[in-house]
Structure formats: structure tokens, C-alpha cells
Coordinates of C-alpha atoms and ligand atoms in Angstrom, one line a residue:
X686 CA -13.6 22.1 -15.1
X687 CA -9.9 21.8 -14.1
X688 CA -9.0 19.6 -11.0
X689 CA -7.7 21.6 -8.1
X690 CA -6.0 20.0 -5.2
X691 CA -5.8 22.1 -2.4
X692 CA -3.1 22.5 0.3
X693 CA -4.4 19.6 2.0
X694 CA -4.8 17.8 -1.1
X695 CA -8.1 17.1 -0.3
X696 CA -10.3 19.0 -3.1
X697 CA -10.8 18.4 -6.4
X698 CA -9.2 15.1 -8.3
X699 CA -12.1 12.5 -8.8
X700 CA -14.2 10.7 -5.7
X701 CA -13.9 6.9 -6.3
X702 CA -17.3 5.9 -4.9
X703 CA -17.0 2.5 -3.0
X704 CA -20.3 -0.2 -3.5
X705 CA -18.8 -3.0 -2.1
X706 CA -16.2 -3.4 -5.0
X707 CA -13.3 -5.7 -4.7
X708 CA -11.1 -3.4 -6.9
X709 CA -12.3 0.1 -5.4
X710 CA -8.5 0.8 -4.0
X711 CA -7.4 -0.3 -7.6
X712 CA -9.1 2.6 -9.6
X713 CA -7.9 4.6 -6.8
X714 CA -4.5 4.0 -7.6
X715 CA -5.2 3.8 -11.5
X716 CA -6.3 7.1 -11.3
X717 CA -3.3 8.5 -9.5
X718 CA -0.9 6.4 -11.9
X719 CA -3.0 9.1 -14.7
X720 CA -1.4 11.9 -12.2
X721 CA -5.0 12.9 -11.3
X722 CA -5.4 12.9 -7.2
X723 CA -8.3 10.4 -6.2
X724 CA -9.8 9.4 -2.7
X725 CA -11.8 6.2 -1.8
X726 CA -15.3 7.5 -0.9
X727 CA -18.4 5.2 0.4
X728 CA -21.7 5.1 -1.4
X729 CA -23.6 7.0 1.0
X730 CA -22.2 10.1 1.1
X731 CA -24.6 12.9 0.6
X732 CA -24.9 15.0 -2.4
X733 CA -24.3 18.2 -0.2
X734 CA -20.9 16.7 0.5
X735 CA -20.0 15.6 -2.8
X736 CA -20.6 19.3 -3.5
X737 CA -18.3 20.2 -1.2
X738 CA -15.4 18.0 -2.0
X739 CA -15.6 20.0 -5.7
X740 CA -14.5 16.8 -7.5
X741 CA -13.5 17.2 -11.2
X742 CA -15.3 13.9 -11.6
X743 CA -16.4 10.5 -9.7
X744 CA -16.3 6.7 -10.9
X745 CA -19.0 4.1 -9.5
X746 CA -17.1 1.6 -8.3
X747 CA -18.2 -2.5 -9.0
X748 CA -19.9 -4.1 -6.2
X749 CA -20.9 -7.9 -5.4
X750 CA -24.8 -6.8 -5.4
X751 CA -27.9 -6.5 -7.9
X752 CA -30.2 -3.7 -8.6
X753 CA -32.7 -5.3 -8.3
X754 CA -32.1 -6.5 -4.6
X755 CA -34.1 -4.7 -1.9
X756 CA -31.8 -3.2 0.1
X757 CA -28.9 -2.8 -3.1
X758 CA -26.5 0.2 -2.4
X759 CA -27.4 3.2 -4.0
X760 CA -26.1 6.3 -4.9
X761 CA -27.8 10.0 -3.2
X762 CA -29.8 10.7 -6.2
X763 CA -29.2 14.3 -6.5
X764 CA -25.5 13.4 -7.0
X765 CA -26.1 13.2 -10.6
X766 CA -27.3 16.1 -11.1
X767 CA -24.8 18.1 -9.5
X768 CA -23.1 18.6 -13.2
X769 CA -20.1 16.4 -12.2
X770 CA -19.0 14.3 -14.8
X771 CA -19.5 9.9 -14.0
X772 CA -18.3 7.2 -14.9
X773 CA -20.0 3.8 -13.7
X774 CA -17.9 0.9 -13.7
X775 CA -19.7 -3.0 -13.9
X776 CA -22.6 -2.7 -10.5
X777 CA -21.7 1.6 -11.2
X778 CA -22.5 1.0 -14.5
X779 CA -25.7 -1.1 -14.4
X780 CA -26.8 1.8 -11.4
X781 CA -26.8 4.9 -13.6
X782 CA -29.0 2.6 -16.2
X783 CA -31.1 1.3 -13.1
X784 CA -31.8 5.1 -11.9
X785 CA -31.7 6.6 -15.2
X786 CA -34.4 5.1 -16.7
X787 CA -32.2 2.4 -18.8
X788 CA -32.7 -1.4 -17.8
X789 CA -30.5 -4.0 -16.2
X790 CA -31.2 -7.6 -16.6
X791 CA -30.2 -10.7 -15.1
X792 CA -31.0 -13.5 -17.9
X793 CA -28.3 -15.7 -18.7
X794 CA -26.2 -12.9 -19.6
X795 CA -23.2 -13.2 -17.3
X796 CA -19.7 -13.2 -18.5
X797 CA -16.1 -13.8 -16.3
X798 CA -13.2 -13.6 -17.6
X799 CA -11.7 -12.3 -20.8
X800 CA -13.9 -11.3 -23.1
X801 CA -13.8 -10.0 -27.2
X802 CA -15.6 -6.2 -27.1
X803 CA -16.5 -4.4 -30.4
X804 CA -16.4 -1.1 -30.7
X805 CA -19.8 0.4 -32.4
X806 CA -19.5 4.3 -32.3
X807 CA -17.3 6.9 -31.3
X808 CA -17.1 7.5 -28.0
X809 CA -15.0 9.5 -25.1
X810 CA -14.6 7.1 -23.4
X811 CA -13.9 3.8 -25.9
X812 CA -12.6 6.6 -28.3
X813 CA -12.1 6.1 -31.9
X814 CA -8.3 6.0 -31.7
X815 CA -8.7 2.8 -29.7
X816 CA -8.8 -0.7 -31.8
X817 CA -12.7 -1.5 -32.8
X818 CA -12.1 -4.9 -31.2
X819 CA -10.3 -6.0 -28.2
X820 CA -10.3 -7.5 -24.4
X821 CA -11.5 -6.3 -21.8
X822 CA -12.1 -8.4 -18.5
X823 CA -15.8 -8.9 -17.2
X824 CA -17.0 -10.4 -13.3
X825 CA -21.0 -9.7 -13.9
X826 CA -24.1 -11.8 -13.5
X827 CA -26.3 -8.7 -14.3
X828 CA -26.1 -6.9 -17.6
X829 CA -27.6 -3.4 -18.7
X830 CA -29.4 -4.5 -21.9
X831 CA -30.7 -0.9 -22.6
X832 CA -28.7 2.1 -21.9
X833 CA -30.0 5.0 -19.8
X834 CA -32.7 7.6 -21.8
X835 CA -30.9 9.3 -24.3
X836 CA -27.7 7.7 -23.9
X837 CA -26.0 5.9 -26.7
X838 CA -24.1 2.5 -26.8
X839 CA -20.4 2.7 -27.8
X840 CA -19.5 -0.9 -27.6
X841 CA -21.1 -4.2 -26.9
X842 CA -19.4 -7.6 -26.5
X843 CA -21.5 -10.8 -27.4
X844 CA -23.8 -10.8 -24.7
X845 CA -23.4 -7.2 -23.1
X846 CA -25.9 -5.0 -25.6
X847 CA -24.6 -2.2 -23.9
X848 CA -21.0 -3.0 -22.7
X849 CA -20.3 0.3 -23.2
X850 CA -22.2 3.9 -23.1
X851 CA -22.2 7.8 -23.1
X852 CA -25.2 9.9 -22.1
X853 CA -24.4 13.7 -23.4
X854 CA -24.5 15.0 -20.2
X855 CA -21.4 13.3 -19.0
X856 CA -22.4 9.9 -17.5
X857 CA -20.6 7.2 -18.9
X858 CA -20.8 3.6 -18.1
X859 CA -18.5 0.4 -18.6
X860 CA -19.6 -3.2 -17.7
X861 CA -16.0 -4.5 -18.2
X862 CA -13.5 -3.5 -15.7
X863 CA -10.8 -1.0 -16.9
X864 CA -8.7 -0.6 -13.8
X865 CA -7.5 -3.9 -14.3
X866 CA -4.2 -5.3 -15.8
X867 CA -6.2 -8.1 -18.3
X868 CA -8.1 -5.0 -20.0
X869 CA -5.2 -4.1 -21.9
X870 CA -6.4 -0.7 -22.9
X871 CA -8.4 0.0 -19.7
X872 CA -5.4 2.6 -18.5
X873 CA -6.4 4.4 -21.7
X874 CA -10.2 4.6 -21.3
X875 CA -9.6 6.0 -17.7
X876 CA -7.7 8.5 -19.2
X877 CA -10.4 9.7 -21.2
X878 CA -12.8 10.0 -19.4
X879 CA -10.2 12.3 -16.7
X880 CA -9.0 14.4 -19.3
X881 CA -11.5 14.4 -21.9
X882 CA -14.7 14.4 -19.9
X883 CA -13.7 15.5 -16.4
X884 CA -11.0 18.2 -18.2
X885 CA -8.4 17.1 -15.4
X886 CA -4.8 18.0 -15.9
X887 CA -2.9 15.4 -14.7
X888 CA -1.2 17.4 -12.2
X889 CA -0.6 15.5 -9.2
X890 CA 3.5 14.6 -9.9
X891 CA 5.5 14.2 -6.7
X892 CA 6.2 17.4 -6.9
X893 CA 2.9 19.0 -6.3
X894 CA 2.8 16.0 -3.9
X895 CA 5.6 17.3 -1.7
X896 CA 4.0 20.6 -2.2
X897 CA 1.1 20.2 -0.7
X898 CA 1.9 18.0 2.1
X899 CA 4.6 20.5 3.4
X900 CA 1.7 23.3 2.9
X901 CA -0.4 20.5 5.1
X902 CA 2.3 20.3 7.5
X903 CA 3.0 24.2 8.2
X904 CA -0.8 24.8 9.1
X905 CA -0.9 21.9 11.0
X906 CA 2.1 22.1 12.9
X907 CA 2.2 26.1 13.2
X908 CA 5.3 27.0 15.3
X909 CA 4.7 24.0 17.2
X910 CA 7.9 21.2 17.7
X911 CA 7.7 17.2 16.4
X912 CA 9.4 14.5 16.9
X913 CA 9.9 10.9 14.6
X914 CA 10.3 7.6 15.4
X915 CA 12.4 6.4 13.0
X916 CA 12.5 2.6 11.9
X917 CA 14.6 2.3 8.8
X918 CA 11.9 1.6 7.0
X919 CA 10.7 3.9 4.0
X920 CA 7.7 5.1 5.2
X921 CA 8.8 6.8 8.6
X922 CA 11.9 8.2 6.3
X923 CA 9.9 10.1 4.2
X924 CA 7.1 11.0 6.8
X925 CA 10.3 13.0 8.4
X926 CA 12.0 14.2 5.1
X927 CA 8.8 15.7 4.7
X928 CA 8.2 17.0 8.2
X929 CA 11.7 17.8 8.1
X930 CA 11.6 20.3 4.7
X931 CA 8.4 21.9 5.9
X932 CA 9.9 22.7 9.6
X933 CA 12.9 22.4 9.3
X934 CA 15.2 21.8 12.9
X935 CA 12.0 21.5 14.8
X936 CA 11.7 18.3 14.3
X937 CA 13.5 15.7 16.1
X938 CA 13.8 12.2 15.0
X939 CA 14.6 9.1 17.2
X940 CA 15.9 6.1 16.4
X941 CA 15.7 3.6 18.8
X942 CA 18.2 0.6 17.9
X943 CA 16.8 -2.6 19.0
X944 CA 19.5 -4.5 18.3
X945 CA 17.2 -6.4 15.9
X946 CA 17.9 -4.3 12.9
X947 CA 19.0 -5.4 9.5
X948 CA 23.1 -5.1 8.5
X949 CA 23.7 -1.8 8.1
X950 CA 20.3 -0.3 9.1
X951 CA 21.7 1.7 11.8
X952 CA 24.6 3.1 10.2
X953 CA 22.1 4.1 7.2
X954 CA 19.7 6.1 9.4
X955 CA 22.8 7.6 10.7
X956 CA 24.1 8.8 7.4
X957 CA 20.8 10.0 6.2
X958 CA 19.3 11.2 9.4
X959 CA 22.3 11.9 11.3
X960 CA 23.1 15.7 12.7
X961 CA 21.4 18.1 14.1
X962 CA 17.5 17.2 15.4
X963 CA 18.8 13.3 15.7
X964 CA 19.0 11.5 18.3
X965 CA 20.3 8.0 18.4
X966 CA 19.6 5.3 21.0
X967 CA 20.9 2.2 21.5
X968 CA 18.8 0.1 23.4
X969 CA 20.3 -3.7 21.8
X970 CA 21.1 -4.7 25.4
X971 CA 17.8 -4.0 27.0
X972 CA 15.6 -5.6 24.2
X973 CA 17.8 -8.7 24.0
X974 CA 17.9 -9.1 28.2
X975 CA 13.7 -8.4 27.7
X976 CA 13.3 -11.6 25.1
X977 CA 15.6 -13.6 27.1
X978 CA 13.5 -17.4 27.2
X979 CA 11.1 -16.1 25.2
X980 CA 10.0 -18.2 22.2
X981 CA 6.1 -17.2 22.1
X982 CA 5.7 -15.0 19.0
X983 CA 2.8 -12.8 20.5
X984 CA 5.0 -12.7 23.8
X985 CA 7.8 -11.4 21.9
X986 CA 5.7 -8.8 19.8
X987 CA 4.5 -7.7 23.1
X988 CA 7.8 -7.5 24.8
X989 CA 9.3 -5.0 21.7
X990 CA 6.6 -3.3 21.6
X991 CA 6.2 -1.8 25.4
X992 CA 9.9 -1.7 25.4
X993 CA 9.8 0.3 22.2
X994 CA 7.2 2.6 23.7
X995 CA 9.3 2.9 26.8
X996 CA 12.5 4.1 25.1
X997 CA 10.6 6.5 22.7
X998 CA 8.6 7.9 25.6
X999 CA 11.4 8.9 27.8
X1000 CA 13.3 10.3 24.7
X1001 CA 10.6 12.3 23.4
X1002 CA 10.2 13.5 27.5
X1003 CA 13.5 14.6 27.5
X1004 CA 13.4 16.8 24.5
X1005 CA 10.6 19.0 26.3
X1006 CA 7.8 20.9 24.4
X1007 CA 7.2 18.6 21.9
X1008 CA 3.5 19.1 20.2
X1009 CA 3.5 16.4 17.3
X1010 CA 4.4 12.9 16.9
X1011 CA 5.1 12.2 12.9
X1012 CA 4.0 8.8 11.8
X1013 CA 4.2 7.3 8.3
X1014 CA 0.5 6.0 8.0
X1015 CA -0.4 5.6 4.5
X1016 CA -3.9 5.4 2.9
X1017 CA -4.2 1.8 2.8
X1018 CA -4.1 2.4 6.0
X1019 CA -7.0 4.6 6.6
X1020 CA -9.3 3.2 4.3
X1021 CA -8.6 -0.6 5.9
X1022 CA -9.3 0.8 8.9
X1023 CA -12.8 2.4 8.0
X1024 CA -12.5 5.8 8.4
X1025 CA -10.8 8.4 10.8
X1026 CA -11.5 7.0 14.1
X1027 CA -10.0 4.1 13.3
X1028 CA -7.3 4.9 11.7
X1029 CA -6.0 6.9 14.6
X1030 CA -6.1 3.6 16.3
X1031 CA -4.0 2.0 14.0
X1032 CA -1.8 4.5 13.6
X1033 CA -1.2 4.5 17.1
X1034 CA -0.6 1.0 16.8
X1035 CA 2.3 1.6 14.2
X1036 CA 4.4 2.5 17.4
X1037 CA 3.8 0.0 19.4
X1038 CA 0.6 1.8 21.5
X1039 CA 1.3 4.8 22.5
X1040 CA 0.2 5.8 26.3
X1041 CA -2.7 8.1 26.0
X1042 CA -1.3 10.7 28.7
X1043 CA 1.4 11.2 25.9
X1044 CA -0.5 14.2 24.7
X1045 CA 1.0 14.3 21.0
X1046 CA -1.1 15.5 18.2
X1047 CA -0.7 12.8 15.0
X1048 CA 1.3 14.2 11.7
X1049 CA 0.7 12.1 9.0
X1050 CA 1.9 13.2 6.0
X1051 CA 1.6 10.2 3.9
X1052 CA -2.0 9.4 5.1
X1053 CA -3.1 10.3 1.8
X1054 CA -0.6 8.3 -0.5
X1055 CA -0.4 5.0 -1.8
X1056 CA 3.3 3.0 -1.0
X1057 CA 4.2 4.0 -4.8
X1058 CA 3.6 7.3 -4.0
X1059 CA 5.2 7.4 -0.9
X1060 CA 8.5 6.6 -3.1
X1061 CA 8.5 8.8 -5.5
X1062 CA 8.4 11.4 -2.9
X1063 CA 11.2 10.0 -1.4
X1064 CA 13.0 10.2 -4.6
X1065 CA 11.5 13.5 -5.2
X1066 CA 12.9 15.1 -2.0
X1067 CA 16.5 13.1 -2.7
X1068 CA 16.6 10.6 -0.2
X1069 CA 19.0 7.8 -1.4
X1070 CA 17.7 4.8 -3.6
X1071 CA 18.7 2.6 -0.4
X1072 CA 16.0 3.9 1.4
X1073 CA 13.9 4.5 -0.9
X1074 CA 13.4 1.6 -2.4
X1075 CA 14.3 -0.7 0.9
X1076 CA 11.9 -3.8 1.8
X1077 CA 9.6 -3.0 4.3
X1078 CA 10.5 -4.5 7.9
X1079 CA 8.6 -5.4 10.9
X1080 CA 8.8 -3.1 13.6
X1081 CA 10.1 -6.0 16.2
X1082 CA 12.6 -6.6 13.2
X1083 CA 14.5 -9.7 13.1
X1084 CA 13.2 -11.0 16.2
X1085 CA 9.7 -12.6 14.4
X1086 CA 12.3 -14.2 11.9
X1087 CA 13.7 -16.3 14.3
X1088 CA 11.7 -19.4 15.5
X1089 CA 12.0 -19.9 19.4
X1090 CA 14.3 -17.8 21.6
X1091 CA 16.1 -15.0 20.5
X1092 CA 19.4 -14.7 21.2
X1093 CA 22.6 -12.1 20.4
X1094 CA 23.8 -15.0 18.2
X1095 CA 20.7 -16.3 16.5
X1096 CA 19.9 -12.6 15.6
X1097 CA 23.7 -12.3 14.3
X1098 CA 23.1 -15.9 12.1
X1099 CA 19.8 -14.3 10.7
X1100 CA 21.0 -10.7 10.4
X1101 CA 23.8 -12.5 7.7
X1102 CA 21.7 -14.6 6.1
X1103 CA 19.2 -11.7 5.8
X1104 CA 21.9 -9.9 3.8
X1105 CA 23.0 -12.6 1.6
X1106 CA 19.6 -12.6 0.3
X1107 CA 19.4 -9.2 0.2
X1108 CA 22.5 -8.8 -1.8
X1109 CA 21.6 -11.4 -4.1
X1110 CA 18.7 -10.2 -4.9
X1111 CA 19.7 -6.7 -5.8
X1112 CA 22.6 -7.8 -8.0
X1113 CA 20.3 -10.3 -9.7
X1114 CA 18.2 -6.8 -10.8
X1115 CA 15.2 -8.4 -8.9
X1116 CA 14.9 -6.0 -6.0
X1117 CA 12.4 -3.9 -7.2
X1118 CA 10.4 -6.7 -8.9
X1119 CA 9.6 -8.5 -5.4
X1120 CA 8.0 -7.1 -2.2
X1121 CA 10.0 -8.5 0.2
X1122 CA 12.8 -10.8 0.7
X1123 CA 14.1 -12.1 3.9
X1124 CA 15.5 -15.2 5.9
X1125 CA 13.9 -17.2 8.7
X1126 CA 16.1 -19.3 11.3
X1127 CA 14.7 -22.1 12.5
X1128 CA 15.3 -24.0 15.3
X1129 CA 15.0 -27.6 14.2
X1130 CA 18.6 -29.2 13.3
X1131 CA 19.4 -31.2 10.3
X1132 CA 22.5 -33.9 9.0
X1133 CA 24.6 -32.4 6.3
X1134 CA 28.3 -32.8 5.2
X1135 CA 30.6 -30.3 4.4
X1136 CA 34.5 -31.1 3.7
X1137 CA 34.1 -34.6 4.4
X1138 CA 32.7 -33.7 8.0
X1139 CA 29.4 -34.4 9.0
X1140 CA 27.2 -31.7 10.1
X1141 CA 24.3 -30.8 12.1
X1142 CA 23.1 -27.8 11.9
X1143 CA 20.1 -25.3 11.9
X1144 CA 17.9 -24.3 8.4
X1145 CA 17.8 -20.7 7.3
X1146 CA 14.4 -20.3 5.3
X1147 CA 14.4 -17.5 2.1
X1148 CA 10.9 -16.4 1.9
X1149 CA 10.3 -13.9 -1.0
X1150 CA 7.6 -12.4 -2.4
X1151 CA 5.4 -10.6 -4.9
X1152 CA 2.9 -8.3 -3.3
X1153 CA 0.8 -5.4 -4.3
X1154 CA 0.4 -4.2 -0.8
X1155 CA 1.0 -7.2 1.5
X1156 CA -2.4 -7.7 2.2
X1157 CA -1.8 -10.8 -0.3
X1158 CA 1.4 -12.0 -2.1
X1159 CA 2.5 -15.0 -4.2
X1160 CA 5.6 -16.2 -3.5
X1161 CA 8.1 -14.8 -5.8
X1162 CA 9.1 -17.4 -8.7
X1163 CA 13.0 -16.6 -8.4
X1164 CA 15.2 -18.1 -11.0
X1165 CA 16.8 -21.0 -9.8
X1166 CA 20.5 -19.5 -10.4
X1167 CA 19.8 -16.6 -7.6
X1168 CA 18.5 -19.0 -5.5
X1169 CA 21.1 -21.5 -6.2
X1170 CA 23.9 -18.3 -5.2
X1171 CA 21.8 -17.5 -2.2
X1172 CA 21.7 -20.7 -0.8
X1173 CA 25.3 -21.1 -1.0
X1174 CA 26.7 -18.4 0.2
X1175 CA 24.5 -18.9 3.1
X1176 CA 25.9 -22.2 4.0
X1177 CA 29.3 -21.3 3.2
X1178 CA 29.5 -17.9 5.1
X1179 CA 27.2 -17.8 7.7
X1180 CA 28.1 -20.6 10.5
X1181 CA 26.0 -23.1 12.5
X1182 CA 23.7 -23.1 9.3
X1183 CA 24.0 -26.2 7.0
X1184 CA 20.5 -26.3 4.9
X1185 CA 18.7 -23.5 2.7
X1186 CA 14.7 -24.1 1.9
X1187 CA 12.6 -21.8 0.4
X1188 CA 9.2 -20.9 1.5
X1189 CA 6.6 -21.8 -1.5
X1190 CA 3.7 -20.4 0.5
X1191 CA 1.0 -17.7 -0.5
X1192 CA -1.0 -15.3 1.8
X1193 CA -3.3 -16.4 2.2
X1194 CA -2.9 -19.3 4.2
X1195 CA 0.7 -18.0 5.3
X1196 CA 1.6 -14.6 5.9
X1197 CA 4.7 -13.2 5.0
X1198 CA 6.7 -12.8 8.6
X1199 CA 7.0 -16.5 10.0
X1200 CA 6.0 -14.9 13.5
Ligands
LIG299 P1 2.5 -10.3 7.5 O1 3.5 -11.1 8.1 O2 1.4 -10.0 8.4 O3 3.1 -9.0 7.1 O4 2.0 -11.0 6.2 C1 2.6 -8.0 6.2 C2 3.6 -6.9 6.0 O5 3.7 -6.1 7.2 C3 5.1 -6.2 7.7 N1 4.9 -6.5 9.2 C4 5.0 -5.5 10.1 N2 5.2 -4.2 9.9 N3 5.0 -3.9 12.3 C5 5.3 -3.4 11.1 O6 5.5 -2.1 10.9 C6 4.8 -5.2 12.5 O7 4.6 -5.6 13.6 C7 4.7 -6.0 11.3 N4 4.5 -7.4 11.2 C8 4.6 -7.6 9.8 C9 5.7 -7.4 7.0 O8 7.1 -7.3 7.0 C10 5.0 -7.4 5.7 O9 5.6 -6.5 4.8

């Protein structure tokens, strides 16, 4: 069974069935990292549409329940017997023993944390080549003691009997979790069981990725016209690269200039974007007049956002018989927001609310990609490394970075100290390494000296940060010398600003905008 991905790179790959699991989005991404194309599915979808979907294979996922709980997801039982390869992982695991006539037992037997496994046969999965003892990471109270009928046990740890096993008619189970970073040869197991047991080529480079989104695109779109908004940001970039190389000049991408974009953002939209099927406004004197006394964050997100819609409204009205709006939604998107309906909502949200008499269809190329992804396409289809690889910005920009009222010369003190760090941290080699970086004004003053004169001026606030997908981060631990350079060159170049802290706080409890 080879995996086929079809023009809407929908079909084939493996279904990643969701019970609840904390790391569901993780195997997803795993899986794609193997280039084999894998969607996020929830437990209980039917059999008949599993069928459908022609998956070269699906993967239980964990899950906070026990079998033995009434009312305990489960899995359509006719799914395993559709001939698709499985592969149960910890709750996925201790199901397929549960329903296949193995046992699962909850009797002192938990185990958190690292843990020593040992391999005992050869397996697919925990294949020979791999070392007969190693880590793997556990989170398990229950614990499948006996393997389902007529499946063997290929490892076991000390109190997992069956930490590993293979049933010849491709089911496989693993109480540890391979997806994650502490099981050091997890990557490898997933692997096997893709191309070994599932017989999936691992297909799905960024170039069969730009493939069959600009396939998507043509039957979508048809003949039909589309239009971008365009932030700066990567996302929308690539959405319209890839719009842009299926349709060619009928699409037209807007960028509205708020006036509260980063140094240089403009000119680089320009120079990427710029030509034909571009259109540029500049709207910095109506959003500034718009925040004028405002210092209420949700007032202010409010303010850009209607003001965005306004701008982009009347453009896209002028340009006539547009069909489709492009927007860059990716699928951590649409699986946060729990399915299509909601994600339309969102999505809509991603340009500030769009009126509903507007009338566009949604293009989404990237609905079905992860931010990595989304990059390597970028790459793929040659957009420049700036882009590519920028930090993601808000869309009302610089104006949640500065505490209180926004003003032309509190966005102009942020804006510089914004690409001081910036700078910094790409000559220090770090910009790929952290999510985000970025500077907060404040409005509180401070005493300093500087050439023998005193001082008072404002704080600018670095905040960077590690993320996977912003949903969390940890606050990046920068080495003291970049921060040490950032700090003053802030002082020293950017004027009214006498004091550098940095922000030391996670999300949660803070998030990673101050507004
Ligand atoms: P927070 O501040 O919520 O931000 O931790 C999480 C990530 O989202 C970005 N962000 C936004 N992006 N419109 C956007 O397109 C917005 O209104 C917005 N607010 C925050 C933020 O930069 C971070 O990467």
C-alpha cells in the first residue's frame, strides 16, 4: 500500500486519531517531519469514512482516560478490520489490547518520566537495528500487562510487560511515547512503522507540497479573480506566492500600511510583491489620527481592526469582480478551532472581521500545513530568507507594543528599538533559534545618567522567546553578550529611552504581545 496524496492533499498519508491526547498535533507534525502527509482526526469518526479517506495507515493517539471507564473513547470497531495498518500509542495502545482481547491493568504499574526499555524480539516497529536497551518517555497510570490474542511483545520496561507489541496483521502498540523529543529513538520507530508497515514513501517534500496546493487552487478558483491582504508577515506571503504561481496576474494583493509596521516592512513587501497585481496603500495618517488618546489595548485592537477592514474593503471594491479572498490560515488553526465551521470564523478573524455582504469565497492554501511547512514552501517557491524566515507580527503591529497612547513618535522610538533587537539577534546566529523577538515601550519614566547629565527617561522592554507554536513559549535564555549589545545600542541610539529590561515571563501566565 503506497500513500497517495491527492490534489487536495487530502487522501492517503496516515489519519492521526485524536483521544483526548495532549501530544496528538505532535505525531501530526512527527509524521510530516518523516515526509509522509498526516491529518488530525477525532475518535469517532466512522469506519465508512476512514474507508474513504484511503489512509496508508493511522496511529491511536494517547489520551487522559482509562479503558476501563464507562463512557472511555473508543474507536468504531470495524476500523480495525478495514486492513489498514495501526499503531496505538500509550491510551491507543492499551485500546487495541482492551478491544482485542489482550488486558489492561491499572495496579501500581504507572511510570512518568524517563524510563530504561529492553528490547526482547525483533520487531517492525522497535526493530532489531535499534539498541536492545534505551529511553523512552512514559505518562501512564494504566498498563497493558497482556498483549492482544496472537500478538507478541517486543519490548518491556520494568513494569510495562508489554511496553511494546506487534500483532501479524499489522497493529502495533507502544506504551511509551515516540513522538516526543526525550524518546531519543522515537523519530525512528515512527519511521518504521510508515515505511515498513504502512509501505509509505515519504513523499510529501515541499515540492509535492506546492504541487498540490496550486492543483487545490486551480479547481478552486477556476477562472475566477482573488485578491490578498498582505501583512509582511510569512504566512500571507506565501498564501499569495502560492495563489500567485497557480493564477498567475489574477490575483491582486493589498497592502495596507498602517503606519505601525516594522523598519523596513513596507519597502520589503514592495520589493517582493511590488508590480503588476499590487497595490499599495498608505493609510499611516488615518490609523494614527484613529488611536489618537487611545491607551485601552482592546480599544486599540478594535480601532485597527475596523479601520483595517475599511481600507481593504474599499480596495478590494475598487478592483471589481473579485471572487476570492486569500488568507494564510494554517492547520493549527483549524484544528484549534474544532473543525470547519469554526475555522471559517477564525479565519475571518485573521483580517480583522470581515463584513458578511463582502461576498468572497475563502482560499486557504496553507490550511493544511504546519508553520514549518509553511516555510519550506516559501523557500521552495524562492521567496527571500527575509521573509521567510521573519518573526511573526501582530496584525495591529507595533501599536500593542506600546503601553498607553500611540503616537507618530512613540511608534518611531519602538520601531528602532524593535530593529536593534532584531539586528542583534540575527547577527548573534539566534534568529531562527527563537520565535519571536521584539521591544515593548513603556510609559513609566526612570532616573539615569548619561555623559555626566542626568536623565529621565522611558524603558524599552526586549521580550524574546522560544515557542513551538505560540500557544506556549519560555522566554528565550539569550546569552548575556547579545543582550548586553542590544541594550546598549538601544540607549545609545534610540532617544528619550534611558533603561533596557528584559521580560523573564512564560506563557502561560503572560503572553507574548504586552497588549
Ligand atoms: P500572544 O500575545 O497572544 O501572541 O501570546 C501569540 C502570537 O500571535 C501573535 N499575535 C497576533 N497575530 N493578529 C495576529 O495576526 C493579532 O491580533 C495578534 N496578536 C498576537 C503574536 O505576535 C504571537 O506570535
Amino acid at each position: 500500500m503506497t500513500a497517495t496524496v491527492d490534489a487536495a492533499g487530502r487522501r492517503g498519508g496516515v489519519l492521526v486519531v485524536d483521544f483526548g491526547a495532549q501530544y496528538a498535533q505532535l505525531i501530526a507534525r512527527r509524521v510530516r517531519e518523516a515526509s509522509v502527509y498526516s491529518e488530525i482526526v477525532p475518535h469517532d469518526i466512522s469506519a465508512t469514512r476512514v474507508r474513504d479517506r484511503r489512509p496508508a495507515g493511522l496511529i491511536l493517539s494517547g489520551g487522559p482516560e482509562s479503558v476501563h471507564t464507562s463512557g472511555a473513547p473508543r474507536l468504531d470497531p470495524e476500523i480495525l478490520s478495514l486492513g489498514i495498518p495501526v499503531l496505538g500509542i500509550c491510551y491507543g495502545a492499551q485500546l487495541l489490547a482492551h478491544e482485542l482481547g489482550g488486558k489492561v491493568d491499572r495496579s501500581g504499574l504507572a511510570e512518568y518520566g524517563r524510563v530504561e526499555l529492553h528490547v526482547t524480539g525483533p520487531g517492525t516497529v522497535v526493530s532489531a537495528d535499534l539498541p536492545a536497551d534505551q529511553q523512552v518517555w512514559m505518562s501512564h497510570r494504566d498498563a497493558v500487562v497482556r498483549p492482544p490474542e496472537g500478538a507478541a511483545v517486543t519490548a518491556v520496561t520494568a513494569d510495562s510487560p508489554a511496553a511494546a507489541f506487534e500483532h501479524p496483521a499489522g497493529l502495533f502498540g507502544v506504551q511509551f511515547h515516540p513522538e516526543v523529543a526525550h524518546t531519543p529513538h522515537g523519530q525512528r520507530m515512527l519511521e518504521n512503522f510508515l515505511y515498513e508497515a504502512c509501505c509509505c514513501a515519504p513523499a510529501w517534500t515541499p515540492d509535492c507540497i506546492v504541487e498540490t496546493s496550486v492543483a487545490a487552487i486551480r479547481a478552486q478558483v477556476g477562472a475566477g479573480r482573488a485578491v490578498c491582504g498582505l501583512s509582511g508577515g510569512v504566512d500571507s506571503a506565501v498564501a499569495a506566492s502560492l495563489v500567485r504561481e497557480a493564477i498567475g496576474d489574477r490575483l491582486t494583493c493589498v497592502f495596507v500600511d498602517t503606519g505601525l509596521m516594522r523598519a523596513g516592512e513596507s519597502d520589503q513587501v514592495r520589493e517582493t510583491f511590488g508590480g503588476d497585481g499590487f497595490v499599495f496603500v498608505d493609510a499611516a495618517d488615518r490609523f494614527l489620527a484613529a488611536l489618537a488618546g487611545v491607551a485601552d489595548p482592546e480599544a486599540k485592537r478594535r480601532i485597527i481592526g475596523e479601520l483595517f477592514v475599511r481600507v481593504f474593503e474599499a480596495e478590494a471594491r475598487a478592483l471589481g469582480d473579485v471572487d476570492f479572498l486569500v488568507q494564510g490560515t494554517l492547520y493549527p488553526d483549524v484544528i484549534e478551532s474544532g473543525g470547519d465551521v469554526a475555522a471559517r470564523i477564525k479565519s475571518h478573524h485573521n483580517v480583522g472581521g470581515l463584513p458578511a455582504d463582502m461576498r468572497l469565497e475563502l482560499t486557504e492554501p496553507l490550511r493544511n500545513l504546519f508553520k514549518d511547512e509553511v516555510r519550506l514552501v516559501g523557500e521552495q517557491l524562492g521567496l527571500p530568507p527575509e521573509v521567510v524566515w521573519r518573526h511573526p507580527f501582530p496584525g495591529p503591529g507595533l501599536a500593542v507594543r506600546i503601553v498607553g497612547e500611540v503616537t507618530r513618535e512613540r511608534v518611531e522610538t519602538v520601531r528602532a528599538a524593535d530593529a536593534i533587537v532584531r539586528a542583534e539577534i540575527h547577527r548573534a546566529g539566534l534568529g531562527r533559534d527563537v520565535w519571536q523577538v521584539l521591544a515593548v515601550l513603556l510609559e513609566v519614566r526612570s532616573v539615569g545618567v548619561m555623559g555626566d547629565e542626568r536623565t529621565y527617561g522611558h524603558p524599552i522592554v526586549i521580550r524574546a522567546v522560544t515557542s513551538a507554536d505560540a500557544m506556549t513559549a519560555d522566554f528565550a535564555r539569550l546569552p548575556y553578550d547579545v543582550l548586553e549589545t542590544m541594550a546598549s545600542r538601544i540607549v545609545a541610539e534610540v532617544s528619550g529611552v534611558n533603561r533596557v529590561a528584559y521580560d523573564i515571563t512564560s506563557k502561560p501566565p503572560g503572553t507574548i504581545e504586552w497588549e
